[in-house]
PDB file of C-alpha atoms in Angstrom:
ATOM      1  CA  MET A 300      53.138 -18.063  67.794  1.00 57.00           C
ATOM      2  CA  PRO A 301      50.422 -15.421  68.034  1.00 56.00           C
ATOM      3  CA  LYS A 302      48.411 -15.381  71.131  1.00 57.00           C
ATOM      4  CA  PRO A 303      45.013 -17.143  70.945  1.00 59.00           C
ATOM      5  CA  ARG A 304      43.136 -13.859  71.422  1.00 61.00           C
ATOM      6  CA  VAL A 305      44.968 -12.250  68.504  1.00 51.00           C
ATOM      7  CA  MET A 306      44.175 -15.227  66.292  1.00 51.00           C
ATOM      8  CA  LEU A 307      40.498 -15.089  67.228  1.00 50.00           C
ATOM      9  CA  ASP A 308      40.327 -11.377  66.459  1.00 55.00           C
ATOM     10  CA  ALA A 309      41.964 -11.968  63.051  1.00 51.00           C
ATOM     11  CA  CYS A 310      39.532 -14.774  62.235  1.00 53.00           C
ATOM     12  CA  GLY A 311      36.608 -12.598  63.297  1.00 52.00           C
ATOM     13  CA  ARG A 312      37.731  -9.754  61.063  1.00 57.00           C
ATOM     14  CA  ALA A 313      38.138 -12.164  58.098  1.00 53.00           C
ATOM     15  CA  VAL A 314      34.663 -13.575  58.650  1.00 50.00           C
ATOM     16  CA  ARG A 315      33.135 -10.091  58.908  1.00 59.00           C
ATOM     17  CA  ARG A 316      34.857  -9.025  55.713  1.00 62.00           C
ATOM     18  CA  GLY A 317      33.640 -12.167  53.931  1.00 54.00           C
ATOM     19  CA  VAL A 318      30.016 -12.033  55.106  1.00 55.00           C
ATOM     20  CA  PRO A 319      28.815  -9.470  52.483  1.00 63.00           C
ATOM     21  CA  ALA A 320      30.390 -11.493  49.685  1.00 58.00           C
ATOM     22  CA  ILE A 321      28.860 -14.680  51.021  1.00 57.00           C
ATOM     23  CA  VAL A 322      25.453 -13.052  51.391  1.00 54.00           C
ATOM     24  CA  ALA A 323      25.681 -11.567  47.893  1.00 55.00           C
ATOM     25  CA  THR A 324      26.619 -14.934  46.445  1.00 60.00           C
ATOM     26  CA  VAL A 325      23.682 -16.580  48.185  1.00 51.00           C
ATOM     27  CA  VAL A 326      21.280 -13.846  47.027  1.00 52.00           C
ATOM     28  CA  VAL A 327      22.507 -14.051  43.419  1.00 54.00           C
ATOM     29  CA  THR A 328      22.236 -17.812  43.475  1.00 58.00           C
ATOM     30  CA  VAL A 329      18.700 -17.696  44.871  1.00 52.00           C
ATOM     31  CA  LEU A 330      17.588 -14.972  42.455  1.00 54.00           C
ATOM     32  CA  GLY A 331      19.217 -16.672  39.496  1.00 53.00           C
ATOM     33  CA  GLY A 332      17.587 -19.934  40.386  1.00 56.00           C
ATOM     34  CA  GLY A 333      14.250 -18.199  40.832  1.00 54.00           C
ATOM     35  CA  LEU A 334      14.533 -16.408  37.519  1.00 51.00           C
ATOM     36  CA  TRP A 335      15.505 -19.625  35.770  1.00 50.00           C
ATOM     37  CA  LEU A 336      12.578 -21.444  37.330  1.00 50.00           C
ATOM     38  CA  GLY A 337      10.281 -18.525  36.403  1.00 54.00           C
ATOM     39  CA  TYR A 338      11.542 -18.550  32.819  1.00 51.00           C
ATOM     40  CA  GLN A 339      11.049 -22.284  32.621  1.00 55.00           C
ATOM     41  CA  PHE A 340       7.514 -21.849  33.897  1.00 47.00           C
ATOM     42  CA  VAL A 341       6.398 -19.053  31.540  1.00 57.00           C
ATOM     43  CA  THR A 342       8.000 -20.672  28.491  1.00 64.00           C
ATOM     44  CA  THR A 343       6.560 -24.131  29.074  1.00 65.00           C
ATOM     45  CA  SER A 344       3.314 -23.560  30.959  1.00 77.00           C
ATOM     46  CA  ASP A 345       0.054 -24.093  29.097  1.00 79.00           C
ATOM     47  CA  ARG A 346      -1.145 -20.890  30.722  1.00 86.00           C
ATOM     48  CA  PHE A 347       1.010 -18.907  28.239  1.00 88.00           C
ATOM     49  CA  ALA A 348       0.173 -20.949  25.169  1.00 93.00           C
ATOM     50  CA  ILE A 349      -1.366 -18.776  22.432  1.00 96.00           C
ATOM     51  CA  ASP A 350      -5.110 -19.267  22.567  1.00 95.00           C
ATOM     52  CA  GLN A 351      -6.261 -16.331  20.394  1.00 96.00           C
ATOM     53  CA  ILE A 352      -4.762 -14.413  17.466  1.00 97.00           C
ATOM     54  CA  GLU A 353      -6.742 -11.193  17.079  1.00 97.00           C
ATOM     55  CA  VAL A 354      -6.496  -9.442  13.690  1.00 98.00           C
ATOM     56  CA  HIS A 355      -7.377  -5.752  13.368  1.00 97.00           C
ATOM     57  CA  GLY A 356      -7.443  -3.673  10.192  1.00 96.00           C
ATOM     58  CA  ALA A 357      -8.163  -6.456   7.697  1.00 95.00           C
ATOM     59  CA  ASP A 358     -10.631  -5.449   4.995  1.00 94.00           C
ATOM     60  CA  ARG A 359      -9.688  -6.906   1.631  1.00 92.00           C
ATOM     61  CA  LEU A 360      -7.788  -9.697   3.359  1.00 95.00           C
ATOM     62  CA  SER A 361      -9.681 -12.096   5.579  1.00 95.00           C
ATOM     63  CA  PRO A 362      -8.454 -12.548   9.172  1.00 96.00           C
ATOM     64  CA  GLU A 363      -7.896 -16.221   8.331  1.00 96.00           C
ATOM     65  CA  LEU A 364      -5.516 -15.299   5.503  1.00 96.00           C
ATOM     66  CA  VAL A 365      -3.609 -12.920   7.801  1.00 97.00           C
ATOM     67  CA  ARG A 366      -3.266 -15.630  10.446  1.00 96.00           C
ATOM     68  CA  ALA A 367      -2.076 -18.101   7.805  1.00 96.00           C
ATOM     69  CA  ALA A 368       0.692 -15.675   6.791  1.00 96.00           C
ATOM     70  CA  LEU A 369       2.103 -15.670  10.324  1.00 97.00           C
ATOM     71  CA  PRO A 370       5.014 -17.944  11.290  1.00 96.00           C
ATOM     72  CA  ILE A 371       3.272 -18.209  14.687  1.00 95.00           C
ATOM     73  CA  GLN A 372       0.277 -20.446  15.307  1.00 93.00           C
ATOM     74  CA  ARG A 373      -2.142 -21.164  18.119  1.00 94.00           C
ATOM     75  CA  GLY A 374      -0.698 -23.410  20.821  1.00 94.00           C
ATOM     76  CA  GLU A 375       2.797 -21.951  20.612  1.00 94.00           C
ATOM     77  CA  ASN A 376       4.259 -20.168  23.604  1.00 94.00           C
ATOM     78  CA  LEU A 377       3.401 -16.462  23.678  1.00 94.00           C
ATOM     79  CA  ILE A 378       6.597 -15.435  25.482  1.00 92.00           C
ATOM     80  CA  THR A 379       9.010 -17.107  23.074  1.00 93.00           C
ATOM     81  CA  ALA A 380       7.107 -16.142  19.910  1.00 94.00           C
ATOM     82  CA  ASP A 381       9.357 -14.271  17.463  1.00 96.00           C
ATOM     83  CA  LEU A 382       7.422 -11.043  16.860  1.00 96.00           C
ATOM     84  CA  ASP A 383      10.007  -9.549  14.495  1.00 96.00           C
ATOM     85  CA  SER A 384       9.721 -12.521  12.153  1.00 96.00           C
ATOM     86  CA  ALA A 385       5.932 -12.234  12.334  1.00 97.00           C
ATOM     87  CA  ARG A 386       6.023  -8.542  11.350  1.00 97.00           C
ATOM     88  CA  LEU A 387       8.374  -9.274   8.461  1.00 97.00           C
ATOM     89  CA  ALA A 388       6.199 -12.115   7.200  1.00 97.00           C
ATOM     90  CA  LEU A 389       3.113  -9.894   7.215  1.00 97.00           C
ATOM     91  CA  ARG A 390       4.872  -7.057   5.383  1.00 95.00           C
ATOM     92  CA  ASN A 391       5.775  -9.519   2.631  1.00 95.00           C
ATOM     93  CA  GLU A 392       2.057  -9.937   1.921  1.00 96.00           C
ATOM     94  CA  PRO A 393       1.424  -7.547  -1.048  1.00 95.00           C
ATOM     95  CA  TRP A 394      -1.843  -6.114   0.295  1.00 96.00           C
ATOM     96  CA  ILE A 395      -0.325  -5.192   3.687  1.00 97.00           C
ATOM     97  CA  SER A 396       1.265  -1.738   3.924  1.00 95.00           C
ATOM     98  CA  THR A 397       2.227  -1.777   7.619  1.00 96.00           C
ATOM     99  CA  ALA A 398       1.998  -4.433  10.305  1.00 97.00           C
ATOM    100  CA  ASP A 399       2.570  -4.666  14.038  1.00 97.00           C
ATOM    101  CA  VAL A 400       2.377  -7.681  16.331  1.00 97.00           C
ATOM    102  CA  ARG A 401       2.285  -7.576  20.130  1.00 97.00           C
ATOM    103  CA  ARG A 402       1.610  -9.827  23.100  1.00 96.00           C
ATOM    104  CA  GLN A 403      -1.348  -9.546  25.437  1.00 96.00           C
ATOM    105  CA  LEU A 404      -0.799 -11.750  28.459  1.00 93.00           C
ATOM    106  CA  PRO A 405      -1.545 -14.411  29.230  1.00 93.00           C
ATOM    107  CA  SER A 406      -2.461 -16.015  25.887  1.00 94.00           C
ATOM    108  CA  THR A 407      -3.413 -13.542  23.148  1.00 97.00           C
ATOM    109  CA  LEU A 408      -1.450 -12.343  20.127  1.00 97.00           C
ATOM    110  CA  ILE A 409      -2.604  -8.985  18.708  1.00 97.00           C
ATOM    111  CA  VAL A 410      -2.026  -8.294  14.997  1.00 98.00           C
ATOM    112  CA  GLU A 411      -2.568  -4.742  13.674  1.00 98.00           C
ATOM    113  CA  ILE A 412      -2.325  -4.231   9.916  1.00 97.00           C
ATOM    114  CA  LYS A 413      -2.933  -1.413   7.455  1.00 97.00           C
ATOM    115  CA  GLU A 414      -3.793  -2.406   3.913  1.00 97.00           C
ATOM    116  CA  HIS A 415      -2.794  -0.667   0.706  1.00 96.00           C
ATOM    117  CA  SER A 416      -5.544   1.390  -0.914  1.00 94.00           C
ATOM    118  CA  PRO A 417      -5.406   0.964  -4.711  1.00 95.00           C
ATOM    119  CA  ALA A 418      -5.955   4.164  -6.694  1.00 95.00           C
ATOM    120  CA  VAL A 419      -4.933   3.179 -10.217  1.00 95.00           C
ATOM    121  CA  LEU A 420      -3.746   0.372 -12.456  1.00 96.00           C
ATOM    122  CA  VAL A 421      -0.306   0.763 -14.049  1.00 96.00           C
ATOM    123  CA  GLU A 422       0.765  -1.209 -17.090  1.00 95.00           C
ATOM    124  CA  LEU A 423       4.371  -2.398 -16.644  1.00 95.00           C
ATOM    125  CA  GLU A 424       4.282  -5.335 -19.070  1.00 90.00           C
ATOM    126  CA  HIS A 425       1.640  -6.709 -16.702  1.00 93.00           C
ATOM    127  CA  LEU A 426      -1.021  -4.746 -14.851  1.00 95.00           C
ATOM    128  CA  TYR A 427      -0.167  -3.661 -11.317  1.00 96.00           C
ATOM    129  CA  LEU A 428      -2.176  -2.003  -8.572  1.00 96.00           C
ATOM    130  CA  ALA A 429      -0.678   1.279  -7.371  1.00 97.00           C
ATOM    131  CA  ASP A 430      -1.558   3.504  -4.436  1.00 96.00           C
ATOM    132  CA  ALA A 431      -2.321   7.248  -4.475  1.00 94.00           C
ATOM    133  CA  GLN A 432       1.428   7.978  -4.287  1.00 95.00           C
ATOM    134  CA  GLY A 433       1.916   6.124  -7.562  1.00 96.00           C
ATOM    135  CA  ARG A 434       3.734   3.158  -6.002  1.00 96.00           C
ATOM    136  CA  PRO A 435       2.905  -0.228  -7.542  1.00 96.00           C
ATOM    137  CA  PHE A 436       2.423  -2.802  -4.798  1.00 96.00           C
ATOM    138  CA  LYS A 437       0.761  -5.849  -6.340  1.00 95.00           C
ATOM    139  CA  ARG A 438       0.199  -7.526  -9.679  1.00 94.00           C
ATOM    140  CA  ALA A 439      -3.507  -7.175 -10.390  1.00 94.00           C
ATOM    141  CA  SER A 440      -5.734 -10.214 -10.738  1.00 90.00           C
ATOM    142  CA  ASP A 441      -8.669 -10.200 -13.139  1.00 86.00           C
ATOM    143  CA  ALA A 442     -11.074  -9.493 -10.280  1.00 84.00           C
ATOM    144  CA  GLU A 443      -9.013  -6.476  -9.152  1.00 84.00           C
ATOM    145  CA  ARG A 444      -8.942  -4.665 -12.506  1.00 78.00           C
ATOM    146  CA  SER A 445     -12.477  -3.279 -12.630  1.00 73.00           C
ATOM    147  CA  ASP A 446     -13.434   0.320 -11.831  1.00 82.00           C
ATOM    148  CA  LEU A 447      -9.854   1.620 -11.632  1.00 91.00           C
ATOM    149  CA  PRO A 448      -8.334   3.995 -14.193  1.00 92.00           C
ATOM    150  CA  LEU A 449      -5.354   2.662 -16.094  1.00 95.00           C
ATOM    151  CA  VAL A 450      -2.007   4.420 -16.672  1.00 96.00           C
ATOM    152  CA  THR A 451      -0.086   3.212 -19.742  1.00 95.00           C
ATOM    153  CA  GLY A 452       2.993   4.262 -21.702  1.00 95.00           C
ATOM    154  CA  ILE A 453       5.495   3.735 -18.867  1.00 94.00           C
ATOM    155  CA  GLY A 454       8.006   0.984 -19.592  1.00 92.00           C
ATOM    156  CA  ARG A 455       8.958  -1.686 -17.084  1.00 92.00           C
ATOM    157  CA  ASP A 456      12.657  -0.914 -17.649  1.00 94.00           C
ATOM    158  CA  GLU A 457      11.944   2.725 -16.898  1.00 93.00           C
ATOM    159  CA  TYR A 458      10.311   1.721 -13.630  1.00 94.00           C
ATOM    160  CA  ARG A 459      13.302  -0.457 -12.690  1.00 94.00           C
ATOM    161  CA  ARG A 460      15.748   2.351 -13.430  1.00 96.00           C
ATOM    162  CA  ASP A 461      13.800   5.079 -11.662  1.00 96.00           C
ATOM    163  CA  PRO A 462      10.925   3.845  -9.479  1.00 95.00           C
ATOM    164  CA  GLU A 463      10.563   7.231  -7.758  1.00 96.00           C
ATOM    165  CA  GLY A 464      10.373   9.095 -11.074  1.00 95.00           C
ATOM    166  CA  THR A 465       7.829   6.564 -12.327  1.00 95.00           C
ATOM    167  CA  SER A 466       5.705   7.140  -9.233  1.00 96.00           C
ATOM    168  CA  HIS A 467       5.769  10.887  -9.944  1.00 95.00           C
ATOM    169  CA  ARG A 468       4.500  10.232 -13.471  1.00 94.00           C
ATOM    170  CA  VAL A 469       1.667   8.085 -12.146  1.00 96.00           C
ATOM    171  CA  THR A 470       0.634  10.749  -9.625  1.00 96.00           C
ATOM    172  CA  ALA A 471       0.805  13.388 -12.377  1.00 94.00           C
ATOM    173  CA  ALA A 472      -1.592  11.262 -14.434  1.00 95.00           C
ATOM    174  CA  LEU A 473      -3.928  10.999 -11.438  1.00 95.00           C
ATOM    175  CA  ASP A 474      -3.800  14.792 -11.019  1.00 95.00           C
ATOM    176  CA  VAL A 475      -4.855  15.220 -14.639  1.00 95.00           C
ATOM    177  CA  LEU A 476      -7.707  12.790 -14.090  1.00 95.00           C
ATOM    178  CA  ARG A 477      -8.844  14.697 -10.987  1.00 96.00           C
ATOM    179  CA  GLN A 478      -8.853  17.955 -12.954  1.00 96.00           C
ATOM    180  CA  TRP A 479     -10.847  16.283 -15.718  1.00 96.00           C
ATOM    181  CA  HIS A 480     -13.551  15.211 -13.296  1.00 95.00           C
ATOM    182  CA  THR A 481     -13.931  18.542 -11.508  1.00 95.00           C
ATOM    183  CA  VAL A 482     -16.879  19.061 -13.855  1.00 95.00           C
ATOM    184  CA  ASP A 483     -19.136  16.598 -15.675  1.00 93.00           C
ATOM    185  CA  ARG A 484     -17.128  15.207 -18.565  1.00 94.00           C
ATOM    186  CA  LEU A 485     -16.715  11.867 -20.299  1.00 93.00           C
ATOM    187  CA  PRO A 486     -15.729   8.956 -18.077  1.00 93.00           C
ATOM    188  CA  ILE A 487     -12.079   7.981 -18.599  1.00 93.00           C
ATOM    189  CA  ARG A 488     -10.732   4.441 -18.617  1.00 91.00           C
ATOM    190  CA  GLU A 489      -7.069   5.124 -19.481  1.00 94.00           C
ATOM    191  CA  ILE A 490      -4.426   7.832 -19.080  1.00 95.00           C
ATOM    192  CA  ARG A 491      -1.692   7.260 -21.652  1.00 95.00           C
ATOM    193  CA  TYR A 492       1.805   8.740 -21.859  1.00 95.00           C
ATOM    194  CA  ASP A 493       3.301   9.054 -25.339  1.00 90.00           C
ATOM    195  CA  VAL A 494       6.994   8.852 -26.187  1.00 83.00           C
ATOM    196  CA  HIS A 495       7.346  12.639 -25.828  1.00 82.00           C
ATOM    197  CA  GLY A 496       5.750  12.752 -22.364  1.00 81.00           C
ATOM    198  CA  GLY A 497       2.386  13.982 -23.558  1.00 90.00           C
ATOM    199  CA  ILE A 498      -0.797  12.789 -21.884  1.00 94.00           C
ATOM    200  CA  ALA A 499      -3.853  11.413 -23.642  1.00 95.00           C
ATOM    201  CA  LEU A 500      -7.138  10.413 -22.041  1.00 96.00           C
ATOM    202  CA  ILE A 501      -9.016   7.410 -23.415  1.00 95.00           C
ATOM    203  CA  ALA A 502     -12.759   7.693 -22.819  1.00 92.00           C
ATOM    204  CA  ARG A 503     -15.159   4.828 -22.341  1.00 75.00           C
ATOM    205  CA  GLU A 504     -18.845   4.393 -23.045  1.00 60.00           C
ATOM    206  CA  PRO A 505     -20.815   4.925 -19.803  1.00 48.00           C
ATOM    207  CA  SER A 506     -23.252   2.264 -18.755  1.00 46.00           C
ATOM    208  CA  PRO A 507     -26.914   3.346 -18.451  1.00 44.00           C
ATOM    209  CA  ALA A 508     -26.517   3.670 -14.676  1.00 42.00           C
ATOM    210  CA  ALA A 509     -23.027   5.203 -14.688  1.00 42.00           C
ATOM    211  CA  GLY A 510     -22.238   8.844 -14.072  1.00 43.00           C
ATOM    212  CA  SER A 511     -24.470  11.704 -13.096  1.00 43.00           C
ATOM    213  CA  PRO A 512     -27.610  12.654 -15.076  1.00 45.00           C
ATOM    214  CA  ALA A 513     -25.737  15.731 -16.312  1.00 40.00           C
ATOM    215  CA  THR A 514     -22.959  13.562 -17.734  1.00 38.00           C
ATOM    216  CA  ARG A 515     -25.397  11.252 -19.494  1.00 40.00           C
ATOM    217  CA  ALA A 516     -27.306  14.224 -20.903  1.00 41.00           C
ATOM    218  CA  LEU A 517     -24.062  15.823 -22.070  1.00 39.00           C
ATOM    219  CA  VAL A 518     -23.082  12.836 -24.185  1.00 38.00           C
ATOM    220  CA  PRO A 519     -25.851  10.351 -25.011  1.00 36.00           C
ATOM    221  CA  SER A 520     -23.407   8.246 -27.026  1.00 42.00           C
ATOM    222  CA  TYR A 521     -19.869   8.365 -28.337  1.00 44.00           C
ATOM    223  CA  GLY A 522     -17.446   5.968 -29.913  1.00 46.00           C
ATOM    224  CA  GLU A 523     -15.683   3.443 -27.705  1.00 57.00           C
ATOM    225  CA  GLY A 524     -12.020   4.358 -27.396  1.00 73.00           C
ATOM    226  CA  LEU A 525     -12.223   8.104 -28.038  1.00 93.00           C
ATOM    227  CA  THR A 526      -8.736   9.566 -27.476  1.00 95.00           C
ATOM    228  CA  ILE A 527      -8.340  13.102 -26.107  1.00 96.00           C
ATOM    229  CA  GLU A 528      -4.740  14.234 -26.614  1.00 94.00           C
ATOM    230  CA  LEU A 529      -3.926  16.905 -24.035  1.00 93.00           C
ATOM    231  CA  GLY A 530      -0.206  17.255 -24.753  1.00 89.00           C
ATOM    232  CA  VAL A 531       2.612  17.656 -22.271  1.00 84.00           C
ATOM    233  CA  THR A 532       1.859  18.569 -18.677  1.00 68.00           C
ATOM    234  CA  GLY A 533       1.221  22.246 -18.005  1.00 74.00           C
ATOM    235  CA  ASP A 534      -1.979  24.242 -17.910  1.00 83.00           C
ATOM    236  CA  MET A 535      -4.274  21.267 -18.379  1.00 90.00           C
ATOM    237  CA  SER A 536      -7.353  23.112 -17.130  1.00 90.00           C
ATOM    238  CA  SER A 537      -7.255  25.506 -20.100  1.00 89.00           C
ATOM    239  CA  ARG A 538      -6.955  22.604 -22.534  1.00 91.00           C
ATOM    240  CA  MET A 539      -9.855  20.856 -20.866  1.00 94.00           C
ATOM    241  CA  ARG A 540     -12.014  23.958 -21.266  1.00 93.00           C
ATOM    242  CA  THR A 541     -11.036  24.025 -24.931  1.00 91.00           C
ATOM    243  CA  PHE A 542     -12.179  20.414 -25.200  1.00 94.00           C
ATOM    244  CA  ASP A 543     -15.516  21.349 -23.599  1.00 95.00           C
ATOM    245  CA  ALA A 544     -16.053  24.092 -26.188  1.00 93.00           C
ATOM    246  CA  VAL A 545     -15.202  21.786 -29.090  1.00 93.00           C
ATOM    247  CA  TRP A 546     -17.295  18.906 -27.787  1.00 95.00           C
ATOM    248  CA  SER A 547     -20.343  21.110 -27.354  1.00 95.00           C
ATOM    249  CA  GLU A 548     -20.120  22.071 -31.043  1.00 94.00           C
ATOM    250  CA  LEU A 549     -20.170  18.466 -32.261  1.00 94.00           C
ATOM    251  CA  SER A 550     -23.425  16.735 -33.115  1.00 94.00           C
ATOM    252  CA  THR A 551     -24.611  13.488 -31.584  1.00 91.00           C
ATOM    253  CA  ASP A 552     -23.538  11.616 -34.705  1.00 91.00           C
ATOM    254  CA  GLU A 553     -20.115  13.250 -34.558  1.00 93.00           C
ATOM    255  CA  HIS A 554     -19.819  12.262 -30.883  1.00 92.00           C
ATOM    256  CA  THR A 555     -20.404   8.664 -31.921  1.00 89.00           C
ATOM    257  CA  ARG A 556     -17.894   8.735 -34.772  1.00 91.00           C
ATOM    258  CA  ALA A 557     -15.162  10.795 -33.082  1.00 93.00           C
ATOM    259  CA  ARG A 558     -11.925   8.872 -32.583  1.00 93.00           C
ATOM    260  CA  THR A 559      -9.289  11.454 -31.701  1.00 94.00           C
ATOM    261  CA  ILE A 560      -9.407  15.024 -30.450  1.00 95.00           C
ATOM    262  CA  HIS A 561      -5.959  16.623 -30.488  1.00 94.00           C
ATOM    263  CA  LEU A 562      -5.569  19.828 -28.484  1.00 89.00           C
ATOM    264  CA  ASP A 563      -2.565  21.803 -29.653  1.00 75.00           C
ATOM    265  CA  THR A 564      -0.524  23.026 -26.678  1.00 64.00           C
ATOM    266  CA  ARG A 565      -0.830  26.589 -28.055  1.00 65.00           C
ATOM    267  CA  LEU A 566      -4.587  26.303 -27.394  1.00 57.00           C
ATOM    268  CA  ASP A 567      -5.433  27.847 -30.747  1.00 72.00           C
ATOM    269  CA  HIS A 568      -5.676  24.723 -32.851  1.00 84.00           C
ATOM    270  CA  VAL A 569      -7.817  21.573 -32.395  1.00 91.00           C
ATOM    271  CA  THR A 570      -7.914  18.554 -34.679  1.00 92.00           C
ATOM    272  CA  VAL A 571     -10.818  16.091 -34.597  1.00 94.00           C
ATOM    273  CA  SER A 572     -10.626  12.808 -36.479  1.00 94.00           C
ATOM    274  CA  PHE A 573     -13.668  10.610 -37.123  1.00 93.00           C
ATOM    275  CA  LYS A 574     -14.324   6.999 -37.930  1.00 87.00           C
ATOM    276  CA  SER A 575     -14.864   6.831 -41.672  1.00 75.00           C
TER     277      SER A 575
END
């Protein structure tokens, strides 16, 4: 049998070796319990219940509509709120381009959105709002159709096959429209693509208050639905100057009766058709 002193030394060494493990176990247990109690507190306490949902960036959409689109409501716990689901739900709203949702302790949910800015209507069986990059983002309601130019002649099947190419065609139409309005010319209501890729502008009668005085003096009256056929994309500015020269030679009566002005892409031939 070992001597008592040897046994005591062995027990002492075993205890000393075991103390760090025992202390670590105690610390982990205390910390784990504290964390669990803390988690229970923050996820159940009324102090962290959502009291406010602040909405920033809403213009066309009302803050109430944005809040209604959220899968999170007032009274829910701020800590356990699923922010990823909230962002996804907001991005599914057609008017919202980007969305972010974040917490502000102790009880506020912050919603930051950026809305689409419509630049044009695009006819794809139905009318759709599209942004300046030519991307359709929402089917247009009756109230949303006014005061925007319209791009037609692009098929819905074409858009489904090649949405990026369709967007390029829409932006090309907008570029033509911007060139047209660099000087005072007729107001345009429609940019139409034909089957060969040519572009035609459809003018509209200005209201008494519409346009600049120079525009109204330039054309006191002309027929509703005047079509200006510019041809395929290329040097549109030259064709527009040719239109200006032709239009200035027409009388007021001819302005009223004009239905189609076809500008040959060679720039040396113009055809004007009139209402009989």
